[in-house]
Coordinates of C-alpha atoms in Angstrom, one line a residue:
Chain T
X1 CA -155.7 80.4 28.1
X2 CA -152.7 81.1 25.9
X3 CA -152.1 77.4 25.7
X4 CA -155.6 76.8 24.5
X5 CA -155.4 79.5 21.9
X6 CA -152.1 78.1 20.7
X7 CA -153.6 74.6 20.5
X8 CA -156.6 75.9 18.6
X9 CA -154.4 77.7 16.1
X10 CA -152.2 74.5 15.8
X11 CA -155.4 72.4 15.3
X12 CA -156.6 74.6 12.5
X13 CA -153.3 74.8 10.7
X14 CA -154.5 72.8 7.6
X15 CA -157.6 75.0 7.1
X16 CA -155.9 78.3 7.8
X17 CA -152.4 78.0 6.2
X18 CA -153.2 77.0 2.6
X19 CA -155.6 79.9 1.8
X20 CA -153.4 82.4 3.7
X21 CA -150.3 81.2 1.8
X22 CA -152.2 81.4 -1.5
X23 CA -153.6 84.9 -0.9
X24 CA -150.3 86.3 0.3
X25 CA -148.3 84.7 -2.5
X26 CA -150.7 86.2 -5.0
X27 CA -150.4 89.6 -3.3
X28 CA -146.6 89.3 -3.4
X29 CA -146.6 88.4 -7.1
X30 CA -149.0 91.3 -8.0
X31 CA -147.0 93.6 -5.8
X32 CA -143.7 92.7 -7.3
X33 CA -144.8 92.7 -10.9
X34 CA -147.5 95.5 -11.0
X35 CA -147.5 97.7 -7.9
X36 CA -143.8 98.2 -7.3
X37 CA -142.3 101.0 -9.4
X38 CA -139.7 100.2 -11.9
X39 CA -136.2 100.6 -10.4
X40 CA -134.5 103.4 -12.2
X41 CA -130.9 102.0 -12.4
X42 CA -131.5 98.3 -12.4
X43 CA -134.7 98.0 -14.4
X44 CA -137.1 95.1 -14.3
X45 CA -134.7 92.6 -13.0
X46 CA -134.8 94.4 -9.7
X47 CA -138.2 92.9 -9.1
X48 CA -136.5 89.6 -8.2
X49 CA -135.6 91.3 -5.0
X50 CA -139.1 90.8 -3.7
X51 CA -138.6 87.0 -3.8
X52 CA -134.8 86.9 -3.2
X53 CA -134.6 88.8 0.1
X54 CA -137.6 87.1 1.8
X55 CA -136.3 83.7 0.7
X56 CA -132.9 84.6 2.3
X57 CA -134.8 85.3 5.5
X58 CA -136.7 82.1 5.2
X59 CA -133.5 80.2 4.7
X60 CA -132.1 81.4 8.0
X61 CA -135.5 80.9 9.7
X62 CA -135.5 77.2 8.6
X63 CA -131.9 76.9 9.8
X64 CA -133.1 78.1 13.2
X65 CA -135.8 75.5 13.2
X66 CA -133.3 72.8 12.3
X67 CA -131.0 73.9 15.1
X68 CA -133.6 74.1 17.9
X69 CA -135.4 70.9 16.8
X70 CA -132.0 69.1 16.8
X71 CA -131.3 70.4 20.4
X72 CA -134.8 69.0 21.2
X73 CA -133.9 65.6 19.7
X74 CA -130.8 65.3 21.9
X75 CA -132.7 66.7 24.9
X76 CA -135.9 64.6 24.7
X77 CA -135.0 61.7 22.4
X78 CA -138.4 62.3 20.8
X79 CA -138.3 61.4 17.1
X80 CA -141.0 63.9 16.2
X81 CA -138.4 66.6 16.6
X82 CA -136.2 64.7 14.2
X83 CA -139.0 64.7 11.7
X84 CA -139.4 68.5 12.2
X85 CA -135.6 69.0 11.8
X86 CA -135.5 67.0 8.6
X87 CA -138.6 68.9 7.3
X88 CA -137.0 72.2 8.1
X89 CA -133.7 71.2 6.5
X90 CA -135.5 70.2 3.3
X91 CA -137.3 73.5 3.1
X92 CA -134.1 75.4 4.1
X93 CA -132.2 73.8 1.2
X94 CA -135.1 74.7 -1.1
X95 CA -135.0 78.4 -0.1
X96 CA -131.2 78.5 -0.2
X97 CA -131.4 77.2 -3.8
X98 CA -134.0 79.9 -4.6
X99 CA -131.8 82.5 -3.1
X100 CA -128.8 81.3 -5.1
X101 CA -130.7 81.0 -8.4
X102 CA -132.5 84.4 -8.2
X103 CA -129.2 86.0 -7.1
X104 CA -127.4 84.6 -10.1
X105 CA -130.2 85.7 -12.5
X106 CA -130.0 89.2 -11.0
X107 CA -126.2 89.3 -10.9
X108 CA -125.8 88.6 -14.6
X109 CA -127.2 91.9 -15.9
X110 CA -126.2 94.0 -12.8
X111 CA -122.7 92.7 -12.0
X112 CA -122.0 91.2 -15.4
X113 CA -121.5 87.8 -13.9
X114 CA -123.7 85.1 -12.6
X115 CA -121.4 84.3 -9.7
X116 CA -119.0 86.4 -7.7
X117 CA -116.9 85.2 -4.8
X118 CA -118.4 87.7 -2.6
X119 CA -118.5 86.9 1.1
X120 CA -122.3 86.7 1.3
X121 CA -122.6 84.5 -1.8
X122 CA -119.9 82.2 -0.6
X123 CA -121.5 81.9 2.8
X124 CA -124.9 81.0 1.3
X125 CA -123.3 78.4 -1.0
X126 CA -121.6 76.7 2.0
X127 CA -124.9 76.9 3.9
X128 CA -126.5 75.0 1.0
X129 CA -123.7 72.4 1.2
X130 CA -124.3 72.0 4.9
X131 CA -128.0 71.5 4.4
X132 CA -127.3 69.0 1.7
X133 CA -124.8 67.1 3.8
X134 CA -127.3 66.9 6.7
X135 CA -130.1 65.6 4.5
X136 CA -127.7 63.1 2.8
X137 CA -126.4 61.8 6.1
X138 CA -129.9 61.5 7.6
X139 CA -131.3 59.8 4.5
X140 CA -128.8 56.9 4.7
X141 CA -130.5 55.6 7.8
X142 CA -134.0 54.6 8.6
X143 CA -136.5 57.2 10.0
X144 CA -137.0 55.1 13.1
X145 CA -133.2 54.8 13.7
X146 CA -132.8 56.8 16.9
X147 CA -129.0 56.8 16.8
X148 CA -128.9 58.1 13.3
X149 CA -131.3 60.8 14.4
X150 CA -128.9 61.8 17.1
X151 CA -126.0 61.8 14.8
X152 CA -127.9 64.1 12.4
X153 CA -128.8 66.3 15.3
X154 CA -125.2 66.7 16.3
X155 CA -124.3 67.4 12.7
X156 CA -127.0 70.1 12.5
X157 CA -125.8 71.7 15.8
X158 CA -122.2 71.7 14.6
X159 CA -123.3 73.2 11.3
X160 CA -125.3 75.9 13.1
X161 CA -122.5 76.8 15.5
X162 CA -119.9 76.7 12.7
X163 CA -121.9 79.0 10.4
X164 CA -121.0 82.3 12.1
X165 CA -117.3 81.3 12.0
X166 CA -117.7 80.4 8.3
X167 CA -119.3 83.8 7.6
X168 CA -116.5 85.6 9.5
X169 CA -113.8 83.7 7.6
X170 CA -115.2 84.3 4.2
X171 CA -115.7 87.9 5.1
X172 CA -112.0 88.3 6.0
X173 CA -111.0 86.2 3.0
X174 CA -112.8 88.6 0.6
X175 CA -111.2 91.7 2.1
X176 CA -108.3 91.0 -0.3
X177 CA -110.5 91.4 -3.3
X178 CA -112.6 94.2 -4.7
X179 CA -116.2 94.0 -3.5
X180 CA -119.0 94.2 -6.0
X181 CA -120.6 97.6 -5.2
X182 CA -124.3 97.7 -4.9
X183 CA -125.7 101.2 -4.8
X184 CA -128.4 101.0 -2.2
X185 CA -130.1 103.9 -0.6
X186 CA -133.2 103.6 1.5
X187 CA -136.1 101.8 -0.3
X188 CA -139.0 104.1 -1.3
X189 CA -142.2 103.3 0.5
X190 CA -144.1 101.3 -2.2
X191 CA -141.0 99.0 -2.6
X192 CA -140.8 98.6 1.1
X193 CA -144.4 97.7 1.3
X194 CA -144.1 95.0 -1.4
X195 CA -141.0 93.7 0.3
X196 CA -143.0 93.3 3.6
X197 CA -145.8 91.5 1.7
X198 CA -143.2 89.2 0.2
X199 CA -141.7 88.6 3.6
X200 CA -145.1 87.6 5.0
X201 CA -145.9 85.4 2.0
X202 CA -142.6 83.6 1.9
X203 CA -142.5 83.1 5.7
X204 CA -146.0 81.6 5.6
X205 CA -145.0 79.4 2.7
X206 CA -142.0 78.2 4.6
X207 CA -144.0 77.5 7.7
X208 CA -146.6 75.6 5.7
X209 CA -144.1 73.6 3.8
X210 CA -142.2 72.7 7.0
X211 CA -145.5 71.7 8.7
X212 CA -146.5 69.6 5.7
X213 CA -143.1 67.9 5.5
X214 CA -143.0 67.2 9.3
X215 CA -146.5 65.8 9.1
X216 CA -145.6 63.5 6.2
X217 CA -142.3 62.4 7.9
X218 CA -144.2 61.7 11.2
X219 CA -146.7 59.6 9.3
X220 CA -144.0 57.7 7.5
X221 CA -142.3 57.0 10.8
X222 CA -145.6 55.7 12.2
X223 CA -146.2 53.5 9.2
X224 CA -142.8 51.9 9.4
X225 CA -143.3 51.4 13.1
X226 CA -146.6 49.8 12.5
X227 CA -145.2 47.6 9.7
X228 CA -142.4 46.4 12.0
X229 CA -145.0 45.6 14.7
X230 CA -147.1 43.7 12.2
X231 CA -144.1 41.7 11.1
X232 CA -143.4 40.8 14.6
X233 CA -146.9 39.7 15.2
X234 CA -146.8 37.5 12.0
X235 CA -143.6 36.0 13.2
X236 CA -145.1 34.9 16.5
Chain S
X1 CA -108.4 58.6 35.3
X2 CA -106.3 55.5 35.0
X3 CA -109.0 53.9 32.9
X4 CA -109.0 56.9 30.6
X5 CA -105.2 56.6 30.3
X6 CA -105.6 52.9 29.5
X7 CA -108.0 53.8 26.7
X8 CA -105.6 56.3 25.2
X9 CA -102.7 53.8 25.5
X10 CA -104.9 51.2 23.7
X11 CA -105.6 53.6 20.9
X12 CA -101.9 54.4 20.5
X13 CA -101.1 50.7 20.4
X14 CA -103.8 50.2 17.8
X15 CA -102.3 53.0 15.8
X16 CA -98.9 51.2 15.9
X17 CA -100.3 47.8 15.1
X18 CA -102.5 49.1 12.3
X19 CA -99.8 50.9 10.5
X20 CA -101.2 50.0 7.1
X21 CA -104.2 52.4 7.7
X22 CA -102.3 55.6 8.2
X23 CA -99.4 54.6 6.0
X24 CA -101.8 54.4 3.1
X25 CA -103.0 57.9 4.1
X26 CA -99.4 59.0 4.1
X27 CA -98.8 57.5 0.6
X28 CA -102.0 59.2 -0.5
X29 CA -100.6 62.6 0.8
X30 CA -97.3 62.1 -1.1
X31 CA -99.1 61.2 -4.3
X32 CA -101.4 64.2 -3.9
X33 CA -98.4 66.5 -3.7
X34 CA -96.9 64.9 -6.8
X35 CA -100.2 65.2 -8.6
X36 CA -100.3 68.9 -7.8
X37 CA -96.8 69.4 -9.1
X38 CA -97.7 67.8 -12.4
X39 CA -101.1 69.6 -12.7
X40 CA -99.9 73.1 -11.8
X41 CA -96.4 72.7 -13.2
X42 CA -94.8 73.5 -9.8
X43 CA -91.4 73.6 -11.4
X44 CA -91.8 77.2 -12.3
X45 CA -89.5 79.9 -10.9
X46 CA -91.8 80.9 -8.0
X47 CA -94.0 78.1 -6.8
X48 CA -94.5 79.7 -3.4
X49 CA -97.8 81.5 -4.1
X50 CA -99.3 78.0 -4.8
X51 CA -97.7 76.1 -1.9
X52 CA -100.1 77.1 0.9
X53 CA -103.1 75.8 -1.0
X54 CA -101.3 72.6 -2.2
X55 CA -100.2 71.8 1.4
X56 CA -103.6 72.4 3.1
X57 CA -105.7 70.6 0.5
X58 CA -103.3 67.7 0.9
X59 CA -103.6 67.8 4.7
X60 CA -107.4 67.9 4.6
X61 CA -107.7 65.1 2.1
X62 CA -105.2 62.9 3.9
X63 CA -107.0 63.8 7.1
X64 CA -110.4 62.7 6.0
X65 CA -108.9 59.5 4.6
X66 CA -107.0 58.7 7.9
X67 CA -110.0 59.7 10.1
X68 CA -112.7 57.8 8.1
X69 CA -111.5 54.5 9.4
X70 CA -111.3 55.6 13.1
X71 CA -114.1 53.5 14.4
X72 CA -114.4 50.9 11.7
X73 CA -112.1 48.2 13.2
X74 CA -113.6 48.7 16.7
X75 CA -117.1 48.3 15.3
X76 CA -116.3 45.3 13.1
X77 CA -114.6 43.5 16.0
X78 CA -117.4 44.4 18.4
X79 CA -115.0 46.0 20.8
X80 CA -116.8 49.4 20.6
X81 CA -119.9 48.0 22.3
X82 CA -117.7 46.5 25.0
X83 CA -115.9 49.9 25.5
X84 CA -119.3 51.6 25.8
X85 CA -120.2 49.1 28.6
X86 CA -116.9 49.6 30.4
X87 CA -116.8 52.1 33.3
X88 CA -114.8 54.6 31.2
X89 CA -116.1 58.2 30.6
X90 CA -117.3 58.4 27.0
X91 CA -115.2 61.4 26.4
X92 CA -112.1 59.3 27.1
X93 CA -113.0 57.1 24.2
X94 CA -113.2 60.2 22.0
X95 CA -110.0 61.7 23.3
X96 CA -108.1 58.4 22.7
X97 CA -109.2 58.3 19.1
X98 CA -108.4 62.0 18.6
X99 CA -104.9 61.6 20.0
X100 CA -104.2 58.5 17.8
X101 CA -105.4 60.4 14.7
X102 CA -103.4 63.5 15.7
X103 CA -100.2 61.6 16.1
X104 CA -100.7 59.9 12.7
X105 CA -101.6 63.1 10.9
X106 CA -98.8 65.2 12.5
X107 CA -96.4 62.5 11.3
X108 CA -97.8 62.6 7.8
X109 CA -97.8 66.4 7.7
X110 CA -94.2 66.7 8.9
X111 CA -93.3 64.2 6.2
X112 CA -95.1 66.2 3.6
X113 CA -93.4 69.4 4.7
X114 CA -90.0 67.7 4.4
X115 CA -90.9 66.4 1.0
X116 CA -92.1 69.8 0.0
X117 CA -88.8 71.4 1.2
X118 CA -86.9 69.0 -1.0
X119 CA -89.2 69.1 -4.1
X120 CA -89.9 72.8 -4.2
X121 CA -86.7 74.2 -2.9
X122 CA -88.5 76.2 -0.2
X123 CA -87.8 75.9 3.5
X124 CA -91.1 74.5 4.9
X125 CA -89.9 73.1 8.2
X126 CA -89.8 76.2 10.3
X127 CA -91.1 76.7 13.8
X128 CA -93.8 79.2 12.6
X129 CA -95.1 76.8 10.0
X130 CA -95.1 73.8 12.4
X131 CA -97.2 75.9 14.9
X132 CA -99.7 76.8 12.1
X133 CA -100.0 73.3 10.9
X134 CA -100.2 71.9 14.4
X135 CA -103.0 74.2 15.5
X136 CA -104.9 73.6 12.3
X137 CA -104.5 69.8 12.6
X138 CA -106.0 69.9 16.1
X139 CA -109.0 71.8 14.6
X140 CA -109.8 69.4 11.8
X141 CA -108.9 66.2 13.5
X142 CA -111.3 67.0 16.4
X143 CA -114.2 67.7 14.1
X144 CA -113.5 64.9 11.6
X145 CA -113.1 62.3 14.3
X146 CA -116.5 63.2 15.7
X147 CA -118.1 63.0 12.2
X148 CA -116.4 59.7 11.6
X149 CA -118.6 58.0 14.2
X150 CA -121.1 57.8 11.3
X151 CA -118.5 55.7 9.6
X152 CA -119.2 52.8 11.8
X153 CA -122.8 52.8 10.5
X154 CA -122.9 53.5 6.9
X155 CA -121.4 51.7 3.9
X156 CA -120.7 54.7 1.7
X157 CA -118.7 56.4 4.5
X158 CA -115.6 57.0 2.5
X159 CA -117.5 59.4 0.3
X160 CA -119.8 60.8 3.0
X161 CA -117.2 61.9 5.4
X162 CA -115.5 64.5 3.2
X163 CA -118.9 65.6 1.9
X164 CA -119.9 66.3 5.5
X165 CA -116.6 67.6 6.9
X166 CA -115.2 69.8 4.1
X167 CA -117.9 72.5 4.1
X168 CA -117.6 72.7 7.9
X169 CA -113.8 73.0 7.6
X170 CA -113.9 76.0 5.2
X171 CA -112.9 78.5 7.9
X172 CA -110.0 76.3 8.9
X173 CA -108.9 75.9 5.2
X174 CA -109.0 79.6 4.6
X175 CA -107.2 80.5 7.8
X176 CA -104.6 77.8 7.3
X177 CA -103.9 78.8 3.7
X178 CA -103.7 82.5 4.6
X179 CA -101.5 82.0 7.7
X180 CA -99.2 79.7 5.7
X181 CA -99.0 82.3 3.0
X182 CA -98.1 85.0 5.5
X183 CA -95.4 82.6 7.0
X184 CA -94.0 82.0 3.5
X185 CA -94.1 85.7 2.8
X186 CA -96.4 85.4 -0.2
X187 CA -99.4 87.2 1.1
X188 CA -100.0 90.2 3.3
X189 CA -101.2 89.6 6.9
X190 CA -104.8 90.8 6.1
X191 CA -106.4 89.4 9.2
X192 CA -105.4 87.5 12.4
X193 CA -105.5 84.1 10.7
X194 CA -103.6 82.2 13.3
X195 CA -106.1 83.4 15.9
X196 CA -108.9 82.2 13.8
X197 CA -107.2 78.8 13.5
X198 CA -106.8 78.7 17.3
X199 CA -110.5 79.7 17.8
X200 CA -111.6 77.0 15.4
X201 CA -109.3 74.4 17.1
X202 CA -110.7 75.2 20.6
X203 CA -114.4 75.3 19.5
X204 CA -114.1 72.1 17.5
X205 CA -112.3 70.3 20.4
X206 CA -114.7 71.4 23.1
X207 CA -117.8 71.1 21.0
X208 CA -116.9 67.6 19.7
X209 CA -115.9 66.3 23.2
X210 CA -119.3 67.5 24.5
X211 CA -121.3 66.1 21.7
X212 CA -119.5 62.7 21.2
X213 CA -121.2 61.0 24.2
X214 CA -124.6 61.9 22.8
X215 CA -123.7 60.4 19.4
X216 CA -122.5 57.0 20.6
X217 CA -125.0 56.4 23.3
X218 CA -127.1 53.3 22.7

């Protein structure tokens, strides 16, 4: 029963996801620009928060997908999981870049600098470098190269396991320096509502993008497999 | 067991016969230290605040250079495939390479420390520093050797290995620099840095040894 429901949802993903993403993104934009009240201290630039914070969650979500898909690559040797991992890594890198960019734009008027060597910022930057390294390493070999897929999976797993240690180390590292102080009480209800709309919108967008990428990667793998088979037939 | 020992002995012998490989890494390390002394004008009165960073960046750069060729010769000669067919545990192949790289890098690092002692008029060859450097080296050699398996496959490996390894080695770099700073009395002991180095060394050794067989499997 559950299995059938899940399969039905999965089968309808291309009809369901695009309008859902469109509507929720629109709601997020209207919410952030119109509905949410102007923040008293930070002013208009605070509205970036409604994209920034959900993107940060999406960036970790994509990392989780990369990690579990990589485990599945090593476990099952199924290259479809490799396609999923690559797709999630691309989307993860995208959202990490969005987080860094919106953070820098927000930081300039609020902190007075685009970039501060705060623990969280540094950790995010390193996460971006790990995503990039993974994509670079994987892009050097063919999609159908099973050994390269396993190497990339190992790289992703190491990156995922290393990330908590990286976070801890930059946390300790920063204790020597003054921390940028962000005055933050509890969010008032309208802001919280807009934040949740943004969270839903960005998560759906991430899921849709990952699904699209994985589908495209899977198709590309099939094409190159078929091409290789056709070449062999011609050679015979 | 004896087969594993034979693999390790083979790697140590290769290390001795292919001296040019790690000697060039050693030369690179020496030149890096010299470059730093020109760039930062390390002839000032108190160079010690800069020394931990200079030493660790040198170690990491020399390390990625020395490790990047770990599997190249084996793959070019075709011996790696033969080793994979041999009735040896895959982990032993990894351990052999790690031990060879460790020996080479520890030798390079001791040489750099001696050189630093002479050039910067600061005692760098102390038991405390040797422990810090040794533990840190175990950490980065284990991880970099695992990542170097890619080296056998890709042409642009010399660039790729540092790009992949250095972000993952950030905790090790921070902890190594801080612990060295504490040992040289230039920074306050703000956190248990040596413990972090040890944790990193253990997790990279265990994780890499477990993952290596999965990478090289054909």
